[in-house]
Structure formats: structure tokens, C-alpha cells
mmCIF file of C-alpha atoms and ligand atoms in Angstrom:
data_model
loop_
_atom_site.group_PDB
_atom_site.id
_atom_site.type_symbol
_atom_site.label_atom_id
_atom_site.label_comp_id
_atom_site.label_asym_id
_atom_site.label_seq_id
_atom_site.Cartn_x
_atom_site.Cartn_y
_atom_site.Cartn_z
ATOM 1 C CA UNK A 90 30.507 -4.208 -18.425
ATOM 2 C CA UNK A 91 33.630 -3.635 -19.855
ATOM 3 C CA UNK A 92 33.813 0.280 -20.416
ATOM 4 C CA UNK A 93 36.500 0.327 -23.057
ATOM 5 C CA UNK A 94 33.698 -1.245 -25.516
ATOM 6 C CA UNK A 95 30.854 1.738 -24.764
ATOM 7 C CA UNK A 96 30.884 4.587 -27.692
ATOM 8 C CA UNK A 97 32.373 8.272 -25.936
ATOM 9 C CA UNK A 98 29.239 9.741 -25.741
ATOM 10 C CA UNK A 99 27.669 6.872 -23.662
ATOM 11 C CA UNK A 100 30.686 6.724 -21.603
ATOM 12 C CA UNK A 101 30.891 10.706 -20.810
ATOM 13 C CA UNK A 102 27.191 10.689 -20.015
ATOM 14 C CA UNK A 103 26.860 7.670 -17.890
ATOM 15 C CA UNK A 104 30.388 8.939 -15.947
ATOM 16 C CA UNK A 105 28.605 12.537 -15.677
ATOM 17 C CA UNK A 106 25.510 11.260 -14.347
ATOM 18 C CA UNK A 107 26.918 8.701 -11.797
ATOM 19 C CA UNK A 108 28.831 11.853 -10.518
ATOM 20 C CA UNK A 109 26.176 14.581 -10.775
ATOM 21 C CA UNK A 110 25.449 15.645 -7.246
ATOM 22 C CA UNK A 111 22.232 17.443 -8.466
ATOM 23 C CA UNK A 112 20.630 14.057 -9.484
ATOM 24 C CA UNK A 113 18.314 13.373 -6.740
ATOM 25 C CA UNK A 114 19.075 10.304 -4.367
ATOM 26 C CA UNK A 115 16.205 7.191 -4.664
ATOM 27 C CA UNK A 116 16.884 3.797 -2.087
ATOM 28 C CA UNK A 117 14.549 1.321 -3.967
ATOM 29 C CA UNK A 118 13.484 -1.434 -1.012
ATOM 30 C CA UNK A 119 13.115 -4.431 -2.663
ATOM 31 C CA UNK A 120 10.232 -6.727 -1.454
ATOM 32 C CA UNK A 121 9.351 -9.320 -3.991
ATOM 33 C CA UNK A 122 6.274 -10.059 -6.304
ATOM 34 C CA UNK A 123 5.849 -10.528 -10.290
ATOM 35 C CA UNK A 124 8.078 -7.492 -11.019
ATOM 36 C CA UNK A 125 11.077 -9.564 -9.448
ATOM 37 C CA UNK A 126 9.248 -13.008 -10.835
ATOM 38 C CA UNK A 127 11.095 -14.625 -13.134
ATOM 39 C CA UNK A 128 9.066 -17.413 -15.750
ATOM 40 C CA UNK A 129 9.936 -20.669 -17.752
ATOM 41 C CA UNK A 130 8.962 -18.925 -21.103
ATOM 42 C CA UNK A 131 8.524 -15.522 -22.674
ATOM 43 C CA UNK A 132 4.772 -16.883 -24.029
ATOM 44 C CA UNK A 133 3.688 -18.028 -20.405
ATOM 45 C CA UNK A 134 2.236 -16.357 -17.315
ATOM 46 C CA UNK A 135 3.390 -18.706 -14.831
ATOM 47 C CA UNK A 136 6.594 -17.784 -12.531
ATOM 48 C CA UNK A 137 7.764 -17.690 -9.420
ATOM 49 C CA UNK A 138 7.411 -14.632 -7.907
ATOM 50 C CA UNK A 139 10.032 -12.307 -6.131
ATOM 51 C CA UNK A 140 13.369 -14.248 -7.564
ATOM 52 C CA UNK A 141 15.335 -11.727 -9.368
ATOM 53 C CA UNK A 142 17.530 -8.901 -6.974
ATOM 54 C CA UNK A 143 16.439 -5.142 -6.398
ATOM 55 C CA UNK A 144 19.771 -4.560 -8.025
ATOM 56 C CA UNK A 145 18.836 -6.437 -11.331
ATOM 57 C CA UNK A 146 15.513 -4.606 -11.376
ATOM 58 C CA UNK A 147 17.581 -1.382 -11.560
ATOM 59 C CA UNK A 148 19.952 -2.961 -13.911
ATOM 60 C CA UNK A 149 17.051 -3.302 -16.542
ATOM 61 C CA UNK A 150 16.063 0.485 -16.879
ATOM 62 C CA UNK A 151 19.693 2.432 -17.964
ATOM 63 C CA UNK A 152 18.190 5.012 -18.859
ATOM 64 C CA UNK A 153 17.143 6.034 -15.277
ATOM 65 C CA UNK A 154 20.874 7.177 -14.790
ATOM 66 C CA UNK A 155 19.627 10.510 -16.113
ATOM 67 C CA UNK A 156 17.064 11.081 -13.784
ATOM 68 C CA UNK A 157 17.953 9.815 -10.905
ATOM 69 C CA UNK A 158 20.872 8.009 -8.206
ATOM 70 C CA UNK A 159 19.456 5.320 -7.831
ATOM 71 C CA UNK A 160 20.544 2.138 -5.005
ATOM 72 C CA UNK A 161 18.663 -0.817 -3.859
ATOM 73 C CA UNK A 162 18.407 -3.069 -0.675
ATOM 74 C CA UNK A 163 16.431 -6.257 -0.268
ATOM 75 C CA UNK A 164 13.972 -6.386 2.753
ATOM 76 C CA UNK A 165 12.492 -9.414 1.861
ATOM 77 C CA UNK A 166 11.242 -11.827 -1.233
ATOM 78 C CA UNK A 167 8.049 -12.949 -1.095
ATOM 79 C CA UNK A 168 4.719 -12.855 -3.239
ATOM 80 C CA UNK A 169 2.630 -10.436 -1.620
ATOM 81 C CA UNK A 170 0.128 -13.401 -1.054
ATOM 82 C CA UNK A 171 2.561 -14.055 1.750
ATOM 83 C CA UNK A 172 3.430 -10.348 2.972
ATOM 84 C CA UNK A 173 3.635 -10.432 6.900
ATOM 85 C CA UNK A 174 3.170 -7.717 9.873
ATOM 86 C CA UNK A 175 6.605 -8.483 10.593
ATOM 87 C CA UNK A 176 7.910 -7.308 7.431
ATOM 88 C CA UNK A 177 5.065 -4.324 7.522
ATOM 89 C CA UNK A 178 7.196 -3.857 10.653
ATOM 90 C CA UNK A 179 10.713 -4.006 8.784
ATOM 91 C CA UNK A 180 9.897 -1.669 6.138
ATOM 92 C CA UNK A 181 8.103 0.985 8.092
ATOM 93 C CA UNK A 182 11.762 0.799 10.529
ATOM 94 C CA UNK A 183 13.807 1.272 7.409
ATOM 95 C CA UNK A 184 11.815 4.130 5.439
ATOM 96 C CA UNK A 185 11.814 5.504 9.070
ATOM 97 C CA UNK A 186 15.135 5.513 9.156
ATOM 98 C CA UNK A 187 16.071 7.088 5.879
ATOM 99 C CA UNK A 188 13.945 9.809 6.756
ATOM 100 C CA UNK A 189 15.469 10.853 10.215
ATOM 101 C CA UNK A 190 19.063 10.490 8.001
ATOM 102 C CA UNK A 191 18.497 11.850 5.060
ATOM 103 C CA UNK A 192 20.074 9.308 3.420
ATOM 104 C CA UNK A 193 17.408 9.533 0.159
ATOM 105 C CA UNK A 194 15.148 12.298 -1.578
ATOM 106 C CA UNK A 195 12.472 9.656 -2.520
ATOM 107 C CA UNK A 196 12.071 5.895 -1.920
ATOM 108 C CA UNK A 197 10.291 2.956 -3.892
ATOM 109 C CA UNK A 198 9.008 0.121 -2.985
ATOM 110 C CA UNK A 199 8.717 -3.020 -5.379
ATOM 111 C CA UNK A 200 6.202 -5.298 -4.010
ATOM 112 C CA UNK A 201 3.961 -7.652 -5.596
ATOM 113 C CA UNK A 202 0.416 -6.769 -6.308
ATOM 114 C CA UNK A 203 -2.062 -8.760 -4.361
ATOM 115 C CA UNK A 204 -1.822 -7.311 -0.987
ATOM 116 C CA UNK A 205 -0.205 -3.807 -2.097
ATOM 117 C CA UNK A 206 -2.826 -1.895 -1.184
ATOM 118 C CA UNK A 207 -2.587 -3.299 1.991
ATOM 119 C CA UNK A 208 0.882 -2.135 2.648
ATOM 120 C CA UNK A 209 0.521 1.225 0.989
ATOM 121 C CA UNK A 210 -2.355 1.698 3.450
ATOM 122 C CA UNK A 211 -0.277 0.382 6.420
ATOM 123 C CA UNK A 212 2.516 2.841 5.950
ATOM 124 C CA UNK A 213 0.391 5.624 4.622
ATOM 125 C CA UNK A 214 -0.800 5.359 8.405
ATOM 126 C CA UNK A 215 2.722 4.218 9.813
ATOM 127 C CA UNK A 216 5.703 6.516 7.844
ATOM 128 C CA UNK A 217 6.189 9.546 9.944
ATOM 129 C CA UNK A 218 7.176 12.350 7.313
ATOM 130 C CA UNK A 219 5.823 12.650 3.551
ATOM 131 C CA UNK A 220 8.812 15.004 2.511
ATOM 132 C CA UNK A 221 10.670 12.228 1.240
ATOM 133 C CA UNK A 222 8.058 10.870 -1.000
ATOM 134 C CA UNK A 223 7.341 6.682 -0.826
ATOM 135 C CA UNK A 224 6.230 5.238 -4.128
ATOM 136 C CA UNK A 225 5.358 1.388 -4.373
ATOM 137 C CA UNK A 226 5.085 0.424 -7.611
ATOM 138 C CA UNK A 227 5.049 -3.447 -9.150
ATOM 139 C CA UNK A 228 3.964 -5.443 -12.443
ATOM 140 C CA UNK A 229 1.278 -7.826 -13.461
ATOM 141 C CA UNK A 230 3.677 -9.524 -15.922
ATOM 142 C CA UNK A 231 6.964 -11.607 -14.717
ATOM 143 C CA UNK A 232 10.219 -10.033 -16.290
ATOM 144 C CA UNK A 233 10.416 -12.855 -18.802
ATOM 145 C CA UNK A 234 7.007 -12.145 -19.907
ATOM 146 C CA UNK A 235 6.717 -10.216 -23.564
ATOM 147 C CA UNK A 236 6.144 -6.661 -22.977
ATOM 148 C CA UNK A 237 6.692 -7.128 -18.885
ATOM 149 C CA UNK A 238 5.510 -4.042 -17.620
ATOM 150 C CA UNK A 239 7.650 -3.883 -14.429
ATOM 151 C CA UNK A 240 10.640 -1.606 -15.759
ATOM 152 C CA UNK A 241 8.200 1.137 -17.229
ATOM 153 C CA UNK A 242 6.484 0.884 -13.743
ATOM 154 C CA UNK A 243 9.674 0.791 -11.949
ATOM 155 C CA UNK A 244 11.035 3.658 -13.836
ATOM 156 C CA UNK A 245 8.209 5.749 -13.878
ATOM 157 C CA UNK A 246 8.203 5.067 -10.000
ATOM 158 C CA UNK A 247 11.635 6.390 -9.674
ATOM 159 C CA UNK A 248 10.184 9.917 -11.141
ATOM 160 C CA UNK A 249 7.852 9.844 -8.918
ATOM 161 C CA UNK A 250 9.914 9.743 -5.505
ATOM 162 C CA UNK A 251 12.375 11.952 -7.034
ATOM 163 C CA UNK A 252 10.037 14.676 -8.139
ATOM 164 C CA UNK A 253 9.874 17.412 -5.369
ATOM 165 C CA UNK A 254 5.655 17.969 -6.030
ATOM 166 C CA UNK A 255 5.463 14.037 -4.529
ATOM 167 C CA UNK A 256 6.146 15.489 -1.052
ATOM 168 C CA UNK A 257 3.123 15.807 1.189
ATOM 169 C CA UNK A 258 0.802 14.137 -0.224
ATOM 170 C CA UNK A 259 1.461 10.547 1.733
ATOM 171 C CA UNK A 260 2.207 7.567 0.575
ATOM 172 C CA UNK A 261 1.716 6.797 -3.563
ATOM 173 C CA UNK A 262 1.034 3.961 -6.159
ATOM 174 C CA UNK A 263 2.617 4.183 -9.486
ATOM 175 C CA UNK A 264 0.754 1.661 -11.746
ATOM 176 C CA UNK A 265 0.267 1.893 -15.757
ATOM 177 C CA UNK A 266 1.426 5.551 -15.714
ATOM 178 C CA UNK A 267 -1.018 6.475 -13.084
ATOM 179 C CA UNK A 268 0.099 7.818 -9.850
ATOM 180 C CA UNK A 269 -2.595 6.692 -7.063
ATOM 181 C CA UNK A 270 -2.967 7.792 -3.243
ATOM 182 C CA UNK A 271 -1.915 4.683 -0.996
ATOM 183 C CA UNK A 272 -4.792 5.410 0.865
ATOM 184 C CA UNK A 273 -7.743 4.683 -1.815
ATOM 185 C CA UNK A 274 -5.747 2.510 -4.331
ATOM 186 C CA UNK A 275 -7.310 -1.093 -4.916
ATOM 187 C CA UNK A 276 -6.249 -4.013 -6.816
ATOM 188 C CA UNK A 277 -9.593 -4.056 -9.356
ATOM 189 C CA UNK A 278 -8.085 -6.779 -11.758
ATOM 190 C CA UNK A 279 -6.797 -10.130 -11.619
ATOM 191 C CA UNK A 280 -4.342 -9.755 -14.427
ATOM 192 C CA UNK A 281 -4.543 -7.266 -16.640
ATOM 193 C CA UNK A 282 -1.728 -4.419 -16.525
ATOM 194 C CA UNK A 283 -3.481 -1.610 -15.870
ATOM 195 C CA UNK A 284 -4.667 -3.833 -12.303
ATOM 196 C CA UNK A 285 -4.981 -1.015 -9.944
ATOM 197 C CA UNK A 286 -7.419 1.961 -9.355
ATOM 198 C CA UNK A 287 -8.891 4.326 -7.141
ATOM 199 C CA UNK A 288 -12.586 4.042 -7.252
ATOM 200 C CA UNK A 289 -13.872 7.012 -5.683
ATOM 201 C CA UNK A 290 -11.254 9.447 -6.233
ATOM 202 C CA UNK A 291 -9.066 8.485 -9.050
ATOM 203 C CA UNK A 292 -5.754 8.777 -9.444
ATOM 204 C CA UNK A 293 -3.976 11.926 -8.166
ATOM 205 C CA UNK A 294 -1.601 12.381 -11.327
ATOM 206 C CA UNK A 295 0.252 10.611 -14.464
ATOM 207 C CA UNK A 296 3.675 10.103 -15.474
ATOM 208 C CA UNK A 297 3.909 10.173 -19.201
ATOM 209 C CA UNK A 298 7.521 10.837 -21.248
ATOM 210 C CA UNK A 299 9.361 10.893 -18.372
ATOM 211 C CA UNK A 300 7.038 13.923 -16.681
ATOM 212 C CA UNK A 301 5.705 13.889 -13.795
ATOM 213 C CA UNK A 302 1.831 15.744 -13.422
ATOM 214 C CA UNK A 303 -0.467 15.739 -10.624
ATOM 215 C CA UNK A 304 -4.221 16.997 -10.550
ATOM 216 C CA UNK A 305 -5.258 16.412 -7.630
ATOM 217 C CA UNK A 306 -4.658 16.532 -3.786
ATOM 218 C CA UNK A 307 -6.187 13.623 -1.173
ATOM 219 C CA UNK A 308 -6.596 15.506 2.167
ATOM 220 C CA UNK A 309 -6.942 12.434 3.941
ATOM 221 C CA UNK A 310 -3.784 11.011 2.983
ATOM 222 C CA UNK A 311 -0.818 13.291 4.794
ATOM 223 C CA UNK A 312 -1.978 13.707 7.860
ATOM 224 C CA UNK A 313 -0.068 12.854 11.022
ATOM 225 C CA UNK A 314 -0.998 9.630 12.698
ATOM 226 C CA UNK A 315 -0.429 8.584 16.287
ATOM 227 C CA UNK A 316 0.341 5.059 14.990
ATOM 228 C CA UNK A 317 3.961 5.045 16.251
ATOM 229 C CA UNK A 318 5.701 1.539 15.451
ATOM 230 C CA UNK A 319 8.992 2.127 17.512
ATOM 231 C CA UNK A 320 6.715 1.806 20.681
ATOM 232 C CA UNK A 321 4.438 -1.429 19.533
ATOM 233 C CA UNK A 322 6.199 -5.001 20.239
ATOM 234 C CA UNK A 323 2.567 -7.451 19.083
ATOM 235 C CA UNK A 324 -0.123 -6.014 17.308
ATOM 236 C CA UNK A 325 -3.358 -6.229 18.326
ATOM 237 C CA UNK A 326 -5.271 -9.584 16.333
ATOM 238 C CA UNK A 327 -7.930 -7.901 14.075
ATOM 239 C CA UNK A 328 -10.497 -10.559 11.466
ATOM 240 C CA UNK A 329 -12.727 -10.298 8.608
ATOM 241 C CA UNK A 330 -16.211 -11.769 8.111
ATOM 242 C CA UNK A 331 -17.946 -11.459 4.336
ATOM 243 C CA UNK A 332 -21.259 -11.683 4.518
ATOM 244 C CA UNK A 333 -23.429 -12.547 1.520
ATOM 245 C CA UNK A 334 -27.599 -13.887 1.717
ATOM 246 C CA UNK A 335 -27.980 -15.803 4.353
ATOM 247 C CA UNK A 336 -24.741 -16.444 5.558
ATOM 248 C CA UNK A 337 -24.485 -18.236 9.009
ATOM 249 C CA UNK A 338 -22.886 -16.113 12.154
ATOM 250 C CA UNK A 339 -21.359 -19.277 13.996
ATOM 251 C CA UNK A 340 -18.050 -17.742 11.871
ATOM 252 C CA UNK A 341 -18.344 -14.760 14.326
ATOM 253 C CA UNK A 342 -19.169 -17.445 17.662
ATOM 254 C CA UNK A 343 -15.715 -18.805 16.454
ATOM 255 C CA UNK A 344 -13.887 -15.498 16.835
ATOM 256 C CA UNK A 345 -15.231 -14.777 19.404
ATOM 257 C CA UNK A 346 -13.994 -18.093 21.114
ATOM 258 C CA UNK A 347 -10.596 -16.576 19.689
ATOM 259 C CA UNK A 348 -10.872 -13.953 21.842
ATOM 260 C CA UNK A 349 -9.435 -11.771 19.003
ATOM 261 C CA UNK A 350 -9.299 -7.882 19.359
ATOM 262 C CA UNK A 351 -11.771 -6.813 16.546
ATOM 263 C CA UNK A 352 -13.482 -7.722 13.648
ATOM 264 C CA UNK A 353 -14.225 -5.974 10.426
ATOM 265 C CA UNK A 354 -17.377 -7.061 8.330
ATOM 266 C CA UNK A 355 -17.628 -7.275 5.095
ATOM 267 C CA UNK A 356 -21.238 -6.315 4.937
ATOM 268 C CA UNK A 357 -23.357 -6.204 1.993
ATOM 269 C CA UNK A 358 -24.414 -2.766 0.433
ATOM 270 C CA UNK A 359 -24.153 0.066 3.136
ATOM 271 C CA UNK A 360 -22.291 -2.453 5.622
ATOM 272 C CA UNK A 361 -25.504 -3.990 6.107
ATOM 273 C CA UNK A 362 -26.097 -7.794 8.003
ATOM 274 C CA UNK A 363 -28.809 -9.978 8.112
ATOM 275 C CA UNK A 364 -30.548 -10.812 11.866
ATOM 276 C CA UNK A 365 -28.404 -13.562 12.707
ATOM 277 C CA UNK A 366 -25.597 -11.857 12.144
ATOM 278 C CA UNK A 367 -26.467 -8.738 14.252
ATOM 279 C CA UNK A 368 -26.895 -10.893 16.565
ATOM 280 C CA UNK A 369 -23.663 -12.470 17.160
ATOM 281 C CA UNK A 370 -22.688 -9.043 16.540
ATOM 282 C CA UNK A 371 -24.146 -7.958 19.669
ATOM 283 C CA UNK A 372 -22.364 -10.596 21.487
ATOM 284 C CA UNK A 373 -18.739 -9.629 19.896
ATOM 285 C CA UNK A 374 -19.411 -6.245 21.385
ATOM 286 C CA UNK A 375 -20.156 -7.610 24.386
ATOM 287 C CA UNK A 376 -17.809 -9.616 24.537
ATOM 288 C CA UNK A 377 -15.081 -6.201 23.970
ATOM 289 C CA UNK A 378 -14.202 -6.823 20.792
ATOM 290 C CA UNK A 379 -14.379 -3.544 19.059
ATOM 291 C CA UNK A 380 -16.880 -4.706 15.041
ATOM 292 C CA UNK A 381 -16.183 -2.071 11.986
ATOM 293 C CA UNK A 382 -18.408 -2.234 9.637
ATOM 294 C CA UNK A 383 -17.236 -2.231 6.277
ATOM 295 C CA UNK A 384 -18.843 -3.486 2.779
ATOM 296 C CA UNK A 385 -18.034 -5.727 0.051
ATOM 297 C CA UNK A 386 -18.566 -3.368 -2.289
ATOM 298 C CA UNK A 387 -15.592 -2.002 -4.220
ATOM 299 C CA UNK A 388 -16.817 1.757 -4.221
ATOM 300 C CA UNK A 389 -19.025 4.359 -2.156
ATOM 301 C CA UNK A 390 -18.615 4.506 1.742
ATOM 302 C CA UNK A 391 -19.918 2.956 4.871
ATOM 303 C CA UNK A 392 -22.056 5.442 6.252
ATOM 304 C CA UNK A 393 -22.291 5.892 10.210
ATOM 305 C CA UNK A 394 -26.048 5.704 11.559
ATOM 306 C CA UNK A 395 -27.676 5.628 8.345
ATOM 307 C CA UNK A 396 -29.538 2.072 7.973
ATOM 308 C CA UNK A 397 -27.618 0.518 10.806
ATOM 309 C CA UNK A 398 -28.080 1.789 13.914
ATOM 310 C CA UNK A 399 -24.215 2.000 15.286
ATOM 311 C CA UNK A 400 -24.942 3.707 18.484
ATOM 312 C CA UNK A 401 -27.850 0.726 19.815
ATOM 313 C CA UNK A 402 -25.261 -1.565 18.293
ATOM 314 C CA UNK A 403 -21.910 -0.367 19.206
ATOM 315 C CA UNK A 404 -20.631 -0.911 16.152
ATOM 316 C CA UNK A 405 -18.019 1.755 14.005
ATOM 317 C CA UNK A 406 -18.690 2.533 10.779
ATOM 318 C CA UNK A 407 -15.887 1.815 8.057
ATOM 319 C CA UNK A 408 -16.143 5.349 5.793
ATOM 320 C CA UNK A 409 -14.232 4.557 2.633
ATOM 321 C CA UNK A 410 -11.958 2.078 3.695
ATOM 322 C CA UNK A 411 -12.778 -1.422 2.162
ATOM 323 C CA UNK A 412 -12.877 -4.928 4.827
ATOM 324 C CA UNK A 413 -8.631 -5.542 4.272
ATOM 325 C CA UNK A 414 -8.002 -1.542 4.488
ATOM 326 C CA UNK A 415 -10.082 -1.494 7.574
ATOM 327 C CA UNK A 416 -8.678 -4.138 8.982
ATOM 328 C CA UNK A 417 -5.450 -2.157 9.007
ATOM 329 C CA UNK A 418 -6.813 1.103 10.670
ATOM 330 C CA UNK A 419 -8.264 -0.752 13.575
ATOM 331 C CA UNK A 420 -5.561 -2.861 14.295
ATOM 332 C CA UNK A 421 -3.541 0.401 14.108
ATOM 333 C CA UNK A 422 -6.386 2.273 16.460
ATOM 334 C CA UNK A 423 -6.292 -0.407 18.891
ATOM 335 C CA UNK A 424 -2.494 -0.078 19.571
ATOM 336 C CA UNK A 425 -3.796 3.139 20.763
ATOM 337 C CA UNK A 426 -7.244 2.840 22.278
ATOM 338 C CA UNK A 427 -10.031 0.598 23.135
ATOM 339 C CA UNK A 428 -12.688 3.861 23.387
ATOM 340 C CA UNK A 429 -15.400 2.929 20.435
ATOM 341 C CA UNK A 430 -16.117 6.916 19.834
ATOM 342 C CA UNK A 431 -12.192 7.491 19.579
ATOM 343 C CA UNK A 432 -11.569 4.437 16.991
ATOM 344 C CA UNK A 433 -14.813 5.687 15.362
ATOM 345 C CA UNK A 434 -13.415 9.431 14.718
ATOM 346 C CA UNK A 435 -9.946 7.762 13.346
ATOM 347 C CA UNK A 436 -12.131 6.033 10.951
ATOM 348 C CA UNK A 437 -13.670 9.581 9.485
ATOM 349 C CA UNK A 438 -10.108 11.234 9.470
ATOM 350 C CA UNK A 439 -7.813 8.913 8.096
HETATM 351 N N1 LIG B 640 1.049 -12.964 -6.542
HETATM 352 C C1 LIG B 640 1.857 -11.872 -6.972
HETATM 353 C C2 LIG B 640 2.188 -11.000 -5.787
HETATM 354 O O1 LIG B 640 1.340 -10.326 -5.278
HETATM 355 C C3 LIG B 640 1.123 -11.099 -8.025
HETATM 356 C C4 LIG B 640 1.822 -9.862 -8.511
HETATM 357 O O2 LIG B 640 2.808 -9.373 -8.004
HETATM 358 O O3 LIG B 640 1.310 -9.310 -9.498
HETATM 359 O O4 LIG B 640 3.313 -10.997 -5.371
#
């Protein structure tokens, strides 16, 4: 941009803001999904996902220059469908990072949307400070789409993790103007713009003209974990089953011959399973892999000796977190223990 061309006033208050040393400093880690997805035509959905720079992203909202300093750094460029452990691993190193240094008063994340909650979760349990507030934020519409909705995301997002009332309250969601709790946040549509929610809390606050408001506080969501990254090197192998009527349990035989770590079952209603399944359920436990038992259902809770009988069972009973969000917290617990009753009580705090 040639600055010659810019009227005075535009030129004065982008130079004053670039310089302001009040504006509050926001690293934007750049992971891929729609919001960086660019399409073939303005009319069509289609794109590829995660093809257009963190710094282009930032380049489309000039207006944020008021608000905010804003940099960005790419940590990888994928659609979420593909997010990894590995770069899980990568991003919680980073945010770590820029908290012990100070280097930023807020971060965001872009990320796509599929697996977002996954991630929020993941570092929600992983990040070791909420006082410099982490926002992931994405779009459901590629930024060659009509009315994209990434840069309104993306900038709200940016208020967000520069706002001084984000701290302490974990890891956060900025989607359609609502701010959500990384914790409970859940994809709930396919493709329509306002995709995400938080089923049985709902969201925590709203950005609207450029103003940040919160209503409400999640006490389960900035709390200090002993899930310490620096000190795991593989993570333990954790797999889902979804049950539905009359669905077979030679799926659980198999992961069981897989000799993986745990498993986390999508149960019908209260994490309930039919007979055959308890069955082969019995023999995972035996077996030592550690069985959560979570539900298909998108809201309510898993509730611990209510219909199923955990104790007889050894089983661990999922609270709130749905099959993909459990997955997380016992792959997480198992870095730490293998003691059912210990896994079990991370499951009703976190
Ligand atoms: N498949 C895309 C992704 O998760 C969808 C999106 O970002 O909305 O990266």
C-alpha cells in the first residue's frame, strides 16, 4: 500500500495506532479450516480449506488496528477433519510459551470447525495460565463465499483475547457473536453460521459493536490441571464405540485385540448398552483398559451409578463431556494414572 495515496486522517490514525503502546498485544496462531479456505466462486460452498495466510486473515479486518496489535504465525494448514495430537502438541508448546514470555495479552486461534471443540477442550485441559486469554474462533463460509463470516468472527475474536474480563475463565469460542466456554462448546450444525453452541450452559457472553459482555462464569473451566505436556513424549491410545439397537460388541473384541489404553462409549440415553455389549465390556476391563461411559446424546450428563452399575462394572462415568470430549480427558488422565476412582474424580471436576 502505497501511503502517499491514503487521505491524512487515515494516515495519522493508522500511524497512531500501529505506535500506541496502550493497544493491547494479540499473536493470532494460524491453523487452517474454512476461515483460511479459499473457493472457485463467490455463489459456491465448495473450497479448499486452510489456503489463505494468518497474515491475509488479518489483512481483511483494518479496522482492528484500533483495537488491537495484532501479529500472526502459521502452526499448521489443515481442515480440522485432519487436526493431529502432534499439532495439539505444537500449539499447546507455543501458547505455553507466550505465556511464560509475555510476549501477548490475548491469543486466537483460527481453526476450522469440525474438530474445534476438540482442541478447545484439549487445551482448556493442557494451557497452563488463563491470564492471557485463548480465543479460537473460525467460519462456516470460505472467504470467497458472499457474506463469509470469518472476518466478523475473527475480529470479534480479537476483542475477545484483548479484553482484560476474558482472563480466568479458560479457554473460549467466539462464534456468531457468541462467546462460548471451550469446555462445553459443540459443533450442533453442519453448515449454517451460527454452527456452534453450548447445550447445557450456553454461552458465557456476546460481542456486539465492538463490546465485549459476559454473563456468566463456568467453574469447571479454569481450573488447574495436572495434564503437563512438556513431560509426555506418546500419548496414551484412547477409542470410541457408538452404540445404537442392537449393535454387535465384536467392535470392542477388536480393540481389545489392539490392546489400546481406553475406550469411551457412546452409549445410548444415560450411557446405557445393551447385554452384549456389557459384556465385552467386562472383558475390556479385564483386560486393563480403563471404559468411560459417555452418550450419544448432544445434551444432559452421564450420570455415575444411576442405571448402570459402574462400581460391579468398573466402568467411569462421562459427566457432561460428550464421546470425542471424553476421549480427550482420559487420554489426558491416563498420562497421569491408571487408578479407575482417580480418572473417575477427573471426570466430575474438569
Ligand atoms: N472442514 C472444515 C474444517 O473443519 C470445516 C470448517 O472449517 O468449517 O476445517
Amino acid at each position: 500500500m502505497r501511503y502517499r495515496t491514503l487521505p491524512l486522517f487515515l494516515l495519522i490514525s493508522l500511524t497512531l495506532s500501529a505506535q500506541n503502546p496502550n493497544l493491547p498485544r494479540v499473536i493470532i496462531l494460524g491453523t487452517g479450516g474454512t476461515i483460511a479456505g479459499s473457493g472457485t466462486s463467490s455463489s459456491r460452498a465448495g473450497y479448499t480449506a486452510g489456503k489463505i495466510p494468518v497474515e491475509d486473515l488479518i489483512g481483511g479486518i483494518p479496522a482492528i488496528k484500533e483495537y488491537a496489535s495484532v501479529s500472526g504465525e502459521q502452526i499448521s494448514s489443515v481442515g480440522s477433519q485432519d487436526m493431529t495430537i502432534a499439532i495439539w502438541q505444537k500449539l499447546d508448546k507455543r501458547i505455553n510459551e507466550i505465556i511464560a514470555s509475555k510476549e501477548a495479552d490475548g491469543i486466537v486461534i483460527t481453526h476450522g470447525t469440525d474438530t474445534q471443540e476438540e482442541t478447545a477442550f484439549f487445551l482448556n485441559l493442557t494451557v497452563r495460565s488463563s491470564e492471557i486469554p485463548v480465543v479460537l474462533t473460525g467460519s462456516m463460509r470460505p472467504a470467497t463465499a458472499i457474506s463469509a463470516d470469518g472476518p466478523k468472527n475473527l475480529f470479534d475474536a480479537i476483542l475477545v483475547a484483548a479484553d482484560p474480563k476474558s482472563r480466568g475463565r479458560g479457554v473460549l469460542a467466539l462464534f456468531d457473536e457468541n462467546i462460548l466456554d471451550g469446555r462445553d462448546m459443540i459443533k450442533v450444525n453442519t453448515t449454517k453460521v451460527g454452527a456452534f453452541a453450548a447445550l447445557n450452559t450456553g454461552p458465557v457472553g456476546q460481542v456486539y459493536d465492538a463490546k465485549v459482555v459476559y454473563y456468566l462464569h463456568n467453574d469447571r473451566s479454569d481450573l488447574r490441571t495436572p495434564f503437563d505436556l512438556s513431560k509426555v513424549t506418546t500419548m496414551p491410545r484412547v477409542e470410541i464405540v457408538y452404540l445404537y439397537a442392537d449393535s454387535p460388541a465384536d467392535v470392542i473384541d477388536f480393540w481389545i485385540g489392539k490392546k489400546v489404553d481406553g475406550l469411551v462409549l457412546a452409549g445410548v440415553g444415560n450411557g446405557n448398552m445393551n447385554a452384549a455389549t456389557m459384556e465385552a465390556v467386562k472383558r475390556a476391563v479385564a483386560a486393563g483398559i480403563k471404559v468411560v461411559r459417555s452418550t450419544r446424546i448432544p445434551a444432559g450428563r452421564v450420570v455415575l451409578e444411576d442405571e448402570v452399575d459402574d462400581k460391579a462394572l468398573g466402568t467411569i462415568a462421562s459427566d457432561d463431556h460428550n464421546p470425542q470430549k471424553a476421549r480427550i480427558l482420559l487420554m489426558l488422565g491416563l498420562t497421569q494414572t491408571k487408578d479407575t476412582a482417580k480418572l473417575q474424580e477427573y471426570f466430575l471436576t474438569y
